[in-house]
Short mmCIF file of C-alpha atoms in Angstrom, two decimals:
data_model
loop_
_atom_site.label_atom_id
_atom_site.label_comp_id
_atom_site.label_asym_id
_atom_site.label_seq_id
_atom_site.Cartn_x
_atom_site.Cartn_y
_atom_site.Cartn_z
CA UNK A 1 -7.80 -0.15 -23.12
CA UNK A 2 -4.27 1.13 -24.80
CA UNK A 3 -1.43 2.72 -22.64
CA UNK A 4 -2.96 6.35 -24.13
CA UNK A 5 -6.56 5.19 -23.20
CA UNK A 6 -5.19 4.64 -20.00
CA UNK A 7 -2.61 7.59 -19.69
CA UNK A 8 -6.07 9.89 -20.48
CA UNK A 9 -8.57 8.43 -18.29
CA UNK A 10 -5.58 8.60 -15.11
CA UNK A 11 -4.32 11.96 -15.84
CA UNK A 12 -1.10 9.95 -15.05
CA UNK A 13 1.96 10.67 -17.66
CA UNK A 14 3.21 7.92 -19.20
CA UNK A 15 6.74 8.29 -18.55
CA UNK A 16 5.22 7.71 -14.36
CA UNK A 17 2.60 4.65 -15.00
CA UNK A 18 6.23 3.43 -16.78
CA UNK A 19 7.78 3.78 -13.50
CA UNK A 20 5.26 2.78 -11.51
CA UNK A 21 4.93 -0.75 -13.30
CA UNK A 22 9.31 -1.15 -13.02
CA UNK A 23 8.63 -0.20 -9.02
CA UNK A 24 6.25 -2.99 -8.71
CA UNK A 25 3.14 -0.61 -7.72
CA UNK A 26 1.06 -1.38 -10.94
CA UNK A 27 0.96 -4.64 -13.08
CA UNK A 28 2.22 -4.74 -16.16
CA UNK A 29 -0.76 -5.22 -18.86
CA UNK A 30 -1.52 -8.28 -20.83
CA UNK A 31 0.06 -8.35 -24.05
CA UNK A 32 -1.34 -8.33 -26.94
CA UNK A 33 1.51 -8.56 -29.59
CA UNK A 34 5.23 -7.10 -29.76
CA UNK A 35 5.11 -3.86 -28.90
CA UNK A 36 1.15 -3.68 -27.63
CA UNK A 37 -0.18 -4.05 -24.46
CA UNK A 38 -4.05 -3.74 -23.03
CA UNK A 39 -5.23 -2.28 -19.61
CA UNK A 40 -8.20 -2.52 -17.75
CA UNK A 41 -10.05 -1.22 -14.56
CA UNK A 42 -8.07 -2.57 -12.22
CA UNK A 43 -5.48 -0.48 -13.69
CA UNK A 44 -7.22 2.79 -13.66
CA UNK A 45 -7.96 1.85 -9.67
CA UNK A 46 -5.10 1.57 -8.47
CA UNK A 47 -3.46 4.45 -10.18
CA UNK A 48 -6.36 6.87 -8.69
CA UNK A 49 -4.84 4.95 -4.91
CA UNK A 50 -1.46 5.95 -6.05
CA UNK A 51 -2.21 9.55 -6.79
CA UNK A 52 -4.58 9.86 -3.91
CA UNK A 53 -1.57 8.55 -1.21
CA UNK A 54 1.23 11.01 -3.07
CA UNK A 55 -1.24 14.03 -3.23
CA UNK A 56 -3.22 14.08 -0.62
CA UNK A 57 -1.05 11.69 2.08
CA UNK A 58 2.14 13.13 0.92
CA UNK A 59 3.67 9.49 0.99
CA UNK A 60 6.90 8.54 -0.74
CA UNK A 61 6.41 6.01 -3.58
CA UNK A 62 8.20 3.29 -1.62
CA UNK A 63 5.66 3.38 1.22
CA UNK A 64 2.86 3.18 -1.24
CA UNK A 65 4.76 -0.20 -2.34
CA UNK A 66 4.60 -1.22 1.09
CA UNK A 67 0.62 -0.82 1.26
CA UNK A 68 0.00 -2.40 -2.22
CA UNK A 69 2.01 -5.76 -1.21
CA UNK A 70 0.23 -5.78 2.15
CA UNK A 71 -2.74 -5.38 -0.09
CA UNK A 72 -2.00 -8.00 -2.43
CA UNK A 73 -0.19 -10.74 0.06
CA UNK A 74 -3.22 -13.21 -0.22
CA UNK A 75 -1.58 -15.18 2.71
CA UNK A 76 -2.14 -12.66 5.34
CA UNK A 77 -5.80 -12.61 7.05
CA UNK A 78 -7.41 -9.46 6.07
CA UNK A 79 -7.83 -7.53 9.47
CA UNK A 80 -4.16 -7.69 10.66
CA UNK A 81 -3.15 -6.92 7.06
CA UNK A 82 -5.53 -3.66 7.70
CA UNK A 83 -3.93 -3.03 10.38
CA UNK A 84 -0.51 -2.96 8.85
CA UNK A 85 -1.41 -0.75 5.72
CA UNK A 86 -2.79 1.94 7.99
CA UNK A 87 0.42 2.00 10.20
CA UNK A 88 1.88 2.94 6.53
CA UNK A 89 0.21 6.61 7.27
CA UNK A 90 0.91 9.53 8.37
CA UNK A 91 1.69 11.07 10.93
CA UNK A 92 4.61 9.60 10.81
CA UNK A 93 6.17 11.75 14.03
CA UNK A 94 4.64 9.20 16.38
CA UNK A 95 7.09 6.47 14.85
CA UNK A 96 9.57 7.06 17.06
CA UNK A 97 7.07 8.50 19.71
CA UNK A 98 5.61 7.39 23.01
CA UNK A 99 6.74 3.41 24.20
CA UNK A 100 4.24 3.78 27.04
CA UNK A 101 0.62 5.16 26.87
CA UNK A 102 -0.66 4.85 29.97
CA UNK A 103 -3.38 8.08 28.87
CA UNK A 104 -4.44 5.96 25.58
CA UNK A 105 -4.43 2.78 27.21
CA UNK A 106 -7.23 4.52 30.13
CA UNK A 107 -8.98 6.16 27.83
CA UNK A 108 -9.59 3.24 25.68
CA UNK A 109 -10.19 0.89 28.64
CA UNK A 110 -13.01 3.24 29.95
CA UNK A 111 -14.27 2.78 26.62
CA UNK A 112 -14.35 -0.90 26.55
CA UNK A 113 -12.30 -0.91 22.96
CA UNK A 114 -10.49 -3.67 22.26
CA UNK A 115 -6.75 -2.61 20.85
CA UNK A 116 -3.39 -4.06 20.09
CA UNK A 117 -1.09 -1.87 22.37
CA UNK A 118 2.05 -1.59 19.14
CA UNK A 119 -1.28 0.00 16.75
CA UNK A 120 0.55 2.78 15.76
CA UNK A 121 -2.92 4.42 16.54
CA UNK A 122 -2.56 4.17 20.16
CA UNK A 123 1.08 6.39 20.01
CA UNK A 124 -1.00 8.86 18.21
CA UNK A 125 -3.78 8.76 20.79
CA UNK A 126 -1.41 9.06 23.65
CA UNK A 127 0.77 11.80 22.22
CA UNK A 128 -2.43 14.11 21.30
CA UNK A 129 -4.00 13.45 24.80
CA UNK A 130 -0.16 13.99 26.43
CA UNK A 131 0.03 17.18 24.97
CA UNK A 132 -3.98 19.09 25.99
CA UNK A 133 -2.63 17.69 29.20
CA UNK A 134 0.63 19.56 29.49
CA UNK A 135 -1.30 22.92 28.53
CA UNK A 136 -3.88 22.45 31.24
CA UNK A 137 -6.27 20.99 29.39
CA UNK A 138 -6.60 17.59 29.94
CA UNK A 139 -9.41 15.18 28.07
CA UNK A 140 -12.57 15.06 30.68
CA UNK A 141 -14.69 11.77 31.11
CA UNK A 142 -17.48 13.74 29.95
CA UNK A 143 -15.96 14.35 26.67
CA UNK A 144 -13.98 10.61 26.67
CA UNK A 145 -17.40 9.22 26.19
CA UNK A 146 -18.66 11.62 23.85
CA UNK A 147 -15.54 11.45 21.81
CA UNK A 148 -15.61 7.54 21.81
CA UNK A 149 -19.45 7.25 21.19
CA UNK A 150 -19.27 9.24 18.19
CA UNK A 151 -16.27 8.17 16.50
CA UNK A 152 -17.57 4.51 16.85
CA UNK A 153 -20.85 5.60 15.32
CA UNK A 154 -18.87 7.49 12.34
CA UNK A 155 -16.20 4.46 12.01
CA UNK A 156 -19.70 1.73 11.70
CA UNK A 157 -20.87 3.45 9.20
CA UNK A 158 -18.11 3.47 6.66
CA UNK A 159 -16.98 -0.16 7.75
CA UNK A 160 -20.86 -1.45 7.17
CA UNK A 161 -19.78 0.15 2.93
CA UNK A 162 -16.12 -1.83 3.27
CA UNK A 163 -15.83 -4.12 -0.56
CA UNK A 164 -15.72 -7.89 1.09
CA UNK A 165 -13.23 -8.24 -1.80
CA UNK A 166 -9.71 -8.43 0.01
CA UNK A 167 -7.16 -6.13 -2.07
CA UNK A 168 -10.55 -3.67 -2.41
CA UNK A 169 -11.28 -3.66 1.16
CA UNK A 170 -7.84 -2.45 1.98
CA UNK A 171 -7.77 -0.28 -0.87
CA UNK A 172 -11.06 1.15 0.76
CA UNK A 173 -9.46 1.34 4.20
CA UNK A 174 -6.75 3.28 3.04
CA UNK A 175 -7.98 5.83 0.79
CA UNK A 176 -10.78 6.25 3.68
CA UNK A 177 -8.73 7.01 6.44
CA UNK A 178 -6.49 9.42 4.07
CA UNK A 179 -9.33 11.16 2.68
CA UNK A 180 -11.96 11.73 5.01
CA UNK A 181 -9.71 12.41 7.98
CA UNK A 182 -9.10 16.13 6.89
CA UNK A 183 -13.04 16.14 6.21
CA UNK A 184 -14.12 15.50 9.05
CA UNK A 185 -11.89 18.38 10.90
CA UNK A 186 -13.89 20.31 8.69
CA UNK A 187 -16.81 19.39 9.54
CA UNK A 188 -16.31 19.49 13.38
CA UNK A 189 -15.07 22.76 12.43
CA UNK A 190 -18.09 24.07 10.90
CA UNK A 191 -20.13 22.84 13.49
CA UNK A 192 -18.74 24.79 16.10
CA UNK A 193 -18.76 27.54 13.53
CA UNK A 194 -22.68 26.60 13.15
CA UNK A 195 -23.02 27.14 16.94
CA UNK A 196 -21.36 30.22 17.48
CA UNK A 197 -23.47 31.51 14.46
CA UNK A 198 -27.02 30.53 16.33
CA UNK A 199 -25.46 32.10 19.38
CA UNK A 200 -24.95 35.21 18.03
CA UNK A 201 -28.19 35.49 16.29
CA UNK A 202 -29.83 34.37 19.94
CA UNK A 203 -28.04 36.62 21.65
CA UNK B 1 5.66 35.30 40.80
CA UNK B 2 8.93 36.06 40.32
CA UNK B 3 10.31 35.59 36.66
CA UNK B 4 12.84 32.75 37.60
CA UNK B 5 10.06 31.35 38.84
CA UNK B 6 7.76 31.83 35.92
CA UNK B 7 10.55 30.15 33.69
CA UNK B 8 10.54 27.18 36.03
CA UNK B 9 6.29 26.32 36.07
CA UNK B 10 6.56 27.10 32.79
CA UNK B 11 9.08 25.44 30.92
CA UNK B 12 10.21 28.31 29.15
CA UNK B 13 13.55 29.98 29.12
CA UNK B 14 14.19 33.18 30.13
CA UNK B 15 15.49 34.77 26.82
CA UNK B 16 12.03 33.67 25.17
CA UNK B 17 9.77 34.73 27.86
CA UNK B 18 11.50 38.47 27.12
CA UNK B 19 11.47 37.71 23.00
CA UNK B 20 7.27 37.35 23.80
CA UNK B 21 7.12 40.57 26.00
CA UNK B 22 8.84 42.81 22.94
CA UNK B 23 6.88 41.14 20.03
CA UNK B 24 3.74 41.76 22.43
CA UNK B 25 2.33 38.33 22.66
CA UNK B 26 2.88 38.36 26.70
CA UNK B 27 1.98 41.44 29.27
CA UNK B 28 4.79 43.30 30.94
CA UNK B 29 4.87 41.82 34.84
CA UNK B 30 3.66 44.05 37.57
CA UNK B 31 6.57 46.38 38.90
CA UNK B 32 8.02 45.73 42.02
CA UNK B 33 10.78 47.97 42.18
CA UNK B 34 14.18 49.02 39.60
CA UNK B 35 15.04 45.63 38.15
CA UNK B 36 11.88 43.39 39.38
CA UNK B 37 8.30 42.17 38.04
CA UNK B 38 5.66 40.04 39.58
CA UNK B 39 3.86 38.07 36.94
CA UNK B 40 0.82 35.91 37.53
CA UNK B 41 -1.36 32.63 36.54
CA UNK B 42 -2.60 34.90 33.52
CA UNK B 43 0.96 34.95 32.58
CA UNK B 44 1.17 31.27 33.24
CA UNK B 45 -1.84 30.68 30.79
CA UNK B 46 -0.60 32.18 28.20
CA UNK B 47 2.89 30.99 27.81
CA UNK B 48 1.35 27.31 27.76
CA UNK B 49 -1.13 28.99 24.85
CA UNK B 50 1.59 29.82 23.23
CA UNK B 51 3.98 26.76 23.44
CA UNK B 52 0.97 24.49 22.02
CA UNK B 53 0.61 27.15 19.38
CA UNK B 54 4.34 26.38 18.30
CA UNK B 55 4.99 22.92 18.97
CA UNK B 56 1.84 21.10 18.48
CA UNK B 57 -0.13 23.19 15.59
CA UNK B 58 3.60 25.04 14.25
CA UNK B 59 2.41 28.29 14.11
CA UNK B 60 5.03 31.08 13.55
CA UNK B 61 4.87 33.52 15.97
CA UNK B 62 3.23 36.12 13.95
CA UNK B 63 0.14 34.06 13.68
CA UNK B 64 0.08 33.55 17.26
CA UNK B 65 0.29 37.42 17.90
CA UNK B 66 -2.70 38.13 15.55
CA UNK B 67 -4.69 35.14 17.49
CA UNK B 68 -3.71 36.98 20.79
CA UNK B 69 -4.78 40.56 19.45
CA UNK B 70 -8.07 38.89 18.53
CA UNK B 71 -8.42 37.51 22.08
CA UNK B 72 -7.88 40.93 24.02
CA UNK B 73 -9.70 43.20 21.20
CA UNK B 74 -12.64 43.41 23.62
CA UNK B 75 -14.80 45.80 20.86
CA UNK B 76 -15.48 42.39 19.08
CA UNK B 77 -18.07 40.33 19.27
CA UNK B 78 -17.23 37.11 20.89
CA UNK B 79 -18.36 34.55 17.86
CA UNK B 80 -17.13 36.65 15.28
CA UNK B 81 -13.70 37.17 16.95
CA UNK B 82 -13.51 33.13 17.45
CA UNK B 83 -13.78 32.89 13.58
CA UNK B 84 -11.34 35.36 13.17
CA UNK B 85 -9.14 33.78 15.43
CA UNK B 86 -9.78 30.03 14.40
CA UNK B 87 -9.16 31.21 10.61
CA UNK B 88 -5.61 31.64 11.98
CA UNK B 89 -5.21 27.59 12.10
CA UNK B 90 -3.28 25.18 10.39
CA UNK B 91 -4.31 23.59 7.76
CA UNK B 92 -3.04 27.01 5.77
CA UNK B 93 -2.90 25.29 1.88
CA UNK B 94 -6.95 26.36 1.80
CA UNK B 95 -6.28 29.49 1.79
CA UNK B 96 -5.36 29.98 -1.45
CA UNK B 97 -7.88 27.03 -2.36
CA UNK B 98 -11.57 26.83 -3.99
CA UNK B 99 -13.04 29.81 -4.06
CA UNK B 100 -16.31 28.39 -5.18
CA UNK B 101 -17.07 25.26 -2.62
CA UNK B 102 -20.03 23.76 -4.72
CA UNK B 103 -19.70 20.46 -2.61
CA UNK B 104 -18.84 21.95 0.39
CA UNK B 105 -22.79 24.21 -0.20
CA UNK B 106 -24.75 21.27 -0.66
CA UNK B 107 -23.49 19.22 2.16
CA UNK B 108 -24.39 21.98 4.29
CA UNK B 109 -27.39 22.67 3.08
CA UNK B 110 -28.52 19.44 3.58
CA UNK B 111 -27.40 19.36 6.91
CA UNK B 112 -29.18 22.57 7.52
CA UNK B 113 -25.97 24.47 9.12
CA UNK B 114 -25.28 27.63 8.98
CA UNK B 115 -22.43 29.23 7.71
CA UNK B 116 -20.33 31.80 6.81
CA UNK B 117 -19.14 31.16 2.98
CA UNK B 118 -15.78 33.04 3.76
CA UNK B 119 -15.23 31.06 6.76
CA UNK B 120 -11.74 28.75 5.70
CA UNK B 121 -13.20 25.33 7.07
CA UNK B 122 -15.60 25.81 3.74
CA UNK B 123 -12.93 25.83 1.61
CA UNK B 124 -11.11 23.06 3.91
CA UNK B 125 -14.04 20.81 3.32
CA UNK B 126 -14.24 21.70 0.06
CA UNK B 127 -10.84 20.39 -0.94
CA UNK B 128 -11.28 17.34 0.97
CA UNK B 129 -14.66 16.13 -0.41
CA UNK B 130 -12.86 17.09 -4.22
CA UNK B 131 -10.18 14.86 -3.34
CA UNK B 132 -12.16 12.04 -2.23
CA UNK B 133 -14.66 12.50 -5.59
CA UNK B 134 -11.12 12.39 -7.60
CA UNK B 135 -10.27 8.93 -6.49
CA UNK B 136 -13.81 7.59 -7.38
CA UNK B 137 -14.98 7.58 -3.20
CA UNK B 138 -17.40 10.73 -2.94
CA UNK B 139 -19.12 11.66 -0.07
CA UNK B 140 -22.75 9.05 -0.15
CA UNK B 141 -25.83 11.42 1.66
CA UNK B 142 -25.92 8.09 4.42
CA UNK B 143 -22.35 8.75 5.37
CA UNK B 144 -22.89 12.42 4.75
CA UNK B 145 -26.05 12.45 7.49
CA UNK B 146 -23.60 10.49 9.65
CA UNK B 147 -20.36 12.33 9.48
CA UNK B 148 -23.37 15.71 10.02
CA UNK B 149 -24.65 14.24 12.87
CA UNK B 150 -22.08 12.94 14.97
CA UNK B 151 -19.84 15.88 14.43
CA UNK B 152 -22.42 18.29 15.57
CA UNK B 153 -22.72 16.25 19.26
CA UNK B 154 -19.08 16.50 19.48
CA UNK B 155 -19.29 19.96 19.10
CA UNK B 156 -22.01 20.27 21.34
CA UNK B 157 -20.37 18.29 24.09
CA UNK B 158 -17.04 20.66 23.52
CA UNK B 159 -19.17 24.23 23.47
CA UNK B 160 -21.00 23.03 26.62
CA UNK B 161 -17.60 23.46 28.66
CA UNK B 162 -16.41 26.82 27.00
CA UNK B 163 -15.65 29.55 29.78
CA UNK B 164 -17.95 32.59 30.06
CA UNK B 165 -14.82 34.96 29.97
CA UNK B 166 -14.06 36.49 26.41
CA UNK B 167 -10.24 35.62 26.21
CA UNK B 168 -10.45 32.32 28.01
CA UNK B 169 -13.32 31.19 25.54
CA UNK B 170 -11.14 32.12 22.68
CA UNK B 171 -8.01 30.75 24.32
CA UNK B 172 -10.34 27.12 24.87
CA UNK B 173 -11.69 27.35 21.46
CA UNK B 174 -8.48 27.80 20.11
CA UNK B 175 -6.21 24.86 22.02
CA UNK B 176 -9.51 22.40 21.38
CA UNK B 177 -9.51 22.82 18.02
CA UNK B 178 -5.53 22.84 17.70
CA UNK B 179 -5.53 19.79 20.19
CA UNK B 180 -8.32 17.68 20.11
CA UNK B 181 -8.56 17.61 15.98
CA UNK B 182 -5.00 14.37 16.29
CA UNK B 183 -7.27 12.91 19.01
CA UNK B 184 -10.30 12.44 17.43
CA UNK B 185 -8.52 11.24 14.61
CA UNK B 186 -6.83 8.50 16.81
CA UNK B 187 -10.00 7.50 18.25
CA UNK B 188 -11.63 7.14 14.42
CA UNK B 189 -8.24 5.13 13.20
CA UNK B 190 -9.07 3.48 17.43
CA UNK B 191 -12.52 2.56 16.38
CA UNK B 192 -11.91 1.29 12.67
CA UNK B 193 -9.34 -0.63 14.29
CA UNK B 194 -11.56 -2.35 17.41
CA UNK B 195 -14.25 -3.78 14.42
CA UNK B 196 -11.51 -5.19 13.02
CA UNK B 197 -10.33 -7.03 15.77
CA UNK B 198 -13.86 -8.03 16.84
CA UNK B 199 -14.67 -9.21 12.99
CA UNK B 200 -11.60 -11.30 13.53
CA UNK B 201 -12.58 -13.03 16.79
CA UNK B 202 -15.97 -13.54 15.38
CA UNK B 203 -14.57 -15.12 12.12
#
């Protein structure tokens, strides 16, 4: 398709896909004489990624650079590169958080989950548990194994849809953890909300 | 309790201990005499309500107040009051959101919940599952049944411990929802991140 084609079926300006081709986030198309240029799907993909991480994620243009190289370094083996494109996310607070997580690590051992201890994952884990600790209400083993039984059934089921496809995989990955975070706070929300409402009809 | 010691078990200086007492989020203590109040564990409870409030979910005080006037409004009724109260959550850019949540009705419908259309988390879900649509990854029915499913026994396992008392259960709904919403979405990023490292072994 044209530059327009492609600047209508994005709902990306073009004075931004310009930008986003001298930034290195989206290939330049294959020319087709002086001034002309064509675009295809791979195009439109990755500019729906790039929207999706600045609207939704909130993430600066240069960290979606980061995530596309990761994506398209052929050398790396897919898994670790995974790993590395999700650290790109937010929250970002736990950057500079917790060294130690001696909460994360026992929660994850009683769990029998293997985990790289610098997963940026793990800070997160530890800072979230640190903190229902410090107001008196600490994670229970009770609710450890419910929490970890579900969230591994919920996290095989979207990695048994994963592309095999390497670049689409992570692409997949990404957009995945960025997108269907918030819904399922939702949905745990309206569950509760679901039991309350039965509750008040029983009672 | 004295005050100097409520200000030690709870981490919370003097000046803003009094700054909650005038804007009404804390009881008075119990007079002892001219210049002296006893304060108590309910006192305790509280101030570690509110510090999560503020430092973990970065509520302004205001919000807080109107969660805490929800929680000792004893005329009503416990489930209602715990939507009211929940409503007062982060994230706040719903709010002025979807007001018609077409995806948000049939997802729930088909999970057969219950629900309150005014409720936010409807219009929280309804953004999210928009977004992911957007970018070309809706919501499939086999990840729908499984996101519906597994949510719900979390939510089971969490309403299972909720205290009898009125104000406590609000206070626990509250602080589990504010605190337990980063951990389960460690232990998804936790889970996604243990079948990668087993596909790796494996491969």
């Amino acid at each position: 398709m044209r530059v327009s084609e492609l600047v209508e079926a994005s709902g990306v300006p073009l004075a931004t896909i310009k930008y986003y081709i001298r930034e290195g986030l989206l290939r330049p198309g294959a020319s087709t004489g002086a001034r002309q240029a064509t675009y295809d799907e791979s195009h439109l993909r990755r500019l729906r990624l790039i929207r999706a991480l600045r609207e939704v994620a909130g993430l600066p243009v240069k960290a979606i650079a980061r995530i596309i190289a990761i994506a398209e370094d052929s050398d790396g083996d897919l898994y670790g590169s995974l790993g590395k494109a999700l650290s790109e996310l937010p929250p970002h607070e736990v950057a500079g958080g917790p060294r130690e997580h001696p909460r994360a690590g026992a929660a994850l051992a009683q769990l029998g989950q293997s985990y790289d201890p610098t997963y940026v994952a793990v800070a997160q884990l530890e800072t979230a548990l640190a903190a229902a600790e410090s107001v008196g209400m600490p994670l229970t083993d009770d609710r450890l194994l419910a929490y970890g039984r579900h969230t591994m059934a919920i996290a095989q089921a979207e990695f048994a849809d994963m592309p095999e496809h390497r670049d689409a995989a992570i692409e997949y990955a990404v957009l995945g953890t960025v997108l269907y975070e918030p819904a399922l706070a939702a949905f745990r929300r309206l569950a509760h909300h679901h039991l309350a409402l039965e509750r008040l009809r029983g009672s």
